């Protein structure tokens, strides 16, 4: 993973179904072969809410509804030999409600459902930061943080709000 000048915005979220959370085993670096919270890149111009719903529809094929922002994690990955920063992520951890569909395998990696006990047993196979996020934000029942959107438009006469929930 090449270092980028700016942190990469990532949206992640897992649904609880019958007391179990959905994880994906990564097929790509960084964190290849580790279990992780499903998600992906926040695209330019995209709201966090829409991004996480899109990512879970595209990859495991789940219909989910954004249920709140649980937290934002700044994650810096360093090489153990050189101490160089190899990746920097701003991770938007989303609470989700399952609304439709069954999770299906994708090229992104195999899928697994884990309850709190199984998560603990598989801890060494889960990305360490994802393990902490799951414990705190999914199984820890953290209330949602405030997340708002503003869509602006520049015009000849200045700037105007097209849409906001502020």
Coordinates of C-alpha atoms in Angstrom, one line a residue:
X1 CA 0.0 0.0 0.0
X2 CA 1.6 3.2 -1.1
X3 CA 1.5 6.2 1.2
X4 CA -1.0 8.8 0.2
X5 CA -0.6 12.5 1.0
X6 CA -3.9 12.6 2.8
X7 CA -5.8 10.1 4.9
X8 CA -8.2 7.8 3.0
X9 CA -11.8 8.1 4.2
X10 CA -13.3 4.7 4.8
X11 CA -16.8 3.8 5.8
X12 CA -17.4 0.6 7.7
X13 CA -20.3 -1.0 9.4
X14 CA -21.6 -4.4 10.5
X15 CA -25.1 -5.6 11.2
X16 CA -26.1 -7.6 14.2
X17 CA -28.3 -10.6 13.1
X18 CA -29.2 -13.1 15.8
X19 CA -26.5 -11.6 18.0
X20 CA -23.8 -12.1 15.4
X21 CA -21.9 -9.5 13.4
X22 CA -20.8 -9.9 9.7
X23 CA -17.1 -9.8 8.9
X24 CA -15.2 -10.2 5.7
X25 CA -11.8 -12.0 5.3
X26 CA -9.6 -9.6 3.3
X27 CA -8.0 -10.8 0.1
X28 CA -5.9 -7.6 -0.4
X29 CA -3.3 -5.7 1.5
X30 CA -3.2 -4.1 3.9
X31 CA -4.5 -6.7 6.3
X32 CA -4.6 -9.5 3.8
X33 CA -6.2 -12.7 5.3
X34 CA -7.5 -10.9 8.4
X35 CA -11.2 -10.6 9.2
X36 CA -12.4 -7.0 9.0
X37 CA -15.6 -4.9 9.2
X38 CA -17.2 -4.6 5.8
X39 CA -17.0 -1.3 4.1
X40 CA -15.0 0.7 1.5
X41 CA -13.9 4.1 0.3
X42 CA -16.0 7.2 0.7
X43 CA -16.3 8.6 -2.8
X44 CA -15.9 12.3 -3.6
X45 CA -19.3 14.0 -3.2
X46 CA -20.9 11.1 -1.4
X47 CA -22.5 11.3 2.0
X48 CA -21.3 8.8 4.7
X49 CA -24.9 7.4 5.0
X50 CA -25.2 6.6 1.3
X51 CA -21.6 5.3 1.1
X52 CA -22.0 2.6 3.7
X53 CA -25.4 1.5 2.3
X54 CA -23.8 1.3 -1.2
X55 CA -20.7 -0.6 0.0
X56 CA -22.8 -3.3 1.8
X57 CA -25.1 -3.6 -1.2
X58 CA -22.1 -4.0 -3.6
X59 CA -19.9 -6.3 -1.7
X60 CA -21.8 -8.7 0.6
X61 CA -25.1 -7.9 -1.1
X62 CA -27.0 -6.8 2.0
X63 CA -29.7 -4.2 2.1
X64 CA -28.9 -2.0 5.1
X65 CA -30.1 1.3 6.5
X66 CA -27.7 3.7 8.1
X67 CA -28.7 3.9 11.8
X68 CA -26.1 6.4 13.1
X69 CA -22.5 7.3 13.3
X70 CA -20.8 5.4 16.1
X71 CA -17.4 7.0 15.9
X72 CA -14.5 8.2 13.7
X73 CA -11.2 6.4 14.1
X74 CA -7.9 7.8 12.7
X75 CA -5.7 4.8 12.0
X76 CA -2.1 5.1 11.0
X77 CA -0.2 2.0 9.8
X78 CA 3.6 2.0 10.1
X79 CA 6.2 -0.4 8.8
X80 CA 7.8 -2.2 11.7
X81 CA 11.3 -2.0 10.1
X82 CA 11.5 1.6 8.8
X83 CA 8.7 3.2 10.9
X84 CA 7.5 4.8 7.7
X85 CA 3.8 5.5 7.5
X86 CA 2.4 3.1 4.9
X87 CA -1.3 4.0 5.2
X88 CA -3.5 6.5 7.0
X89 CA -7.3 6.0 7.2
X90 CA -10.1 8.0 8.7
X91 CA -12.6 5.3 9.5
X92 CA -16.3 6.3 9.7
X93 CA -17.8 3.5 11.9
X94 CA -21.5 3.3 11.1
X95 CA -24.4 1.6 12.9
X96 CA -26.6 -0.3 10.5
X97 CA -30.0 -2.0 10.4
X98 CA -30.4 -5.0 8.2
X99 CA -33.4 -4.4 5.9
X100 CA -33.1 -7.0 3.1
X101 CA -31.0 -9.8 1.5
X102 CA -28.6 -12.5 2.6
X103 CA -24.9 -11.9 2.7
X104 CA -23.1 -13.6 -0.2
X105 CA -19.5 -14.3 -0.9
X106 CA -17.6 -11.8 -3.1
X107 CA -14.2 -11.4 -4.7
X108 CA -13.4 -9.0 -1.8
X109 CA -13.2 -12.1 0.5
X110 CA -15.1 -14.8 2.4
X111 CA -17.8 -13.9 4.9
X112 CA -18.4 -15.0 8.4
X113 CA -20.8 -14.3 11.2
X114 CA -19.4 -13.9 14.8
X115 CA -21.0 -13.5 18.1
X116 CA -19.1 -11.8 21.0
X117 CA -17.7 -15.1 22.2
X118 CA -16.6 -16.2 18.7
X119 CA -15.0 -12.8 18.1
X120 CA -13.0 -13.2 21.3
X121 CA -11.9 -16.7 20.2
X122 CA -10.9 -15.5 16.7
X123 CA -9.2 -12.3 18.0
X124 CA -5.8 -13.1 16.5
X125 CA -7.4 -13.5 13.0
X126 CA -9.2 -10.1 13.2
X127 CA -7.5 -6.8 12.3
X128 CA -6.6 -5.5 15.8
X129 CA -8.2 -2.1 15.3
X130 CA -11.4 -3.6 13.9
X131 CA -11.6 -5.9 16.9
X132 CA -11.5 -2.9 19.2
X133 CA -14.1 -1.0 17.0
X134 CA -16.5 -4.1 17.1
X135 CA -16.1 -4.4 20.9
X136 CA -16.8 -0.7 21.6
X137 CA -19.2 0.3 18.8
X138 CA -21.1 -2.8 18.0
X139 CA -21.2 -5.0 21.1
X140 CA -20.7 -2.0 23.5
X141 CA -23.9 -0.2 22.5
X142 CA -22.3 3.2 22.1
X143 CA -24.9 5.8 21.3
X144 CA -24.7 7.5 17.9
X145 CA -22.6 10.6 17.4
X146 CA -24.1 13.6 15.6
X147 CA -23.6 13.5 11.8
X148 CA -25.0 16.2 9.5
X149 CA -24.7 17.0 5.9
X150 CA -24.7 20.2 3.9
X151 CA -24.8 20.3 0.1
X152 CA -23.6 23.7 -1.2
X153 CA -23.7 25.3 -4.6
X154 CA -21.5 28.1 -5.8
X155 CA -23.2 30.6 -8.1
X156 CA -22.3 34.0 -9.6
X157 CA -23.9 35.7 -6.6
X158 CA -22.2 33.6 -3.9
X159 CA -22.8 30.3 -2.1
X160 CA -26.1 28.7 -1.4
X161 CA -27.3 25.7 0.6
X162 CA -29.1 23.1 -1.7
X163 CA -29.8 20.7 1.1
X164 CA -29.0 20.3 4.8
X165 CA -30.3 18.6 7.9
X166 CA -28.6 21.1 10.3

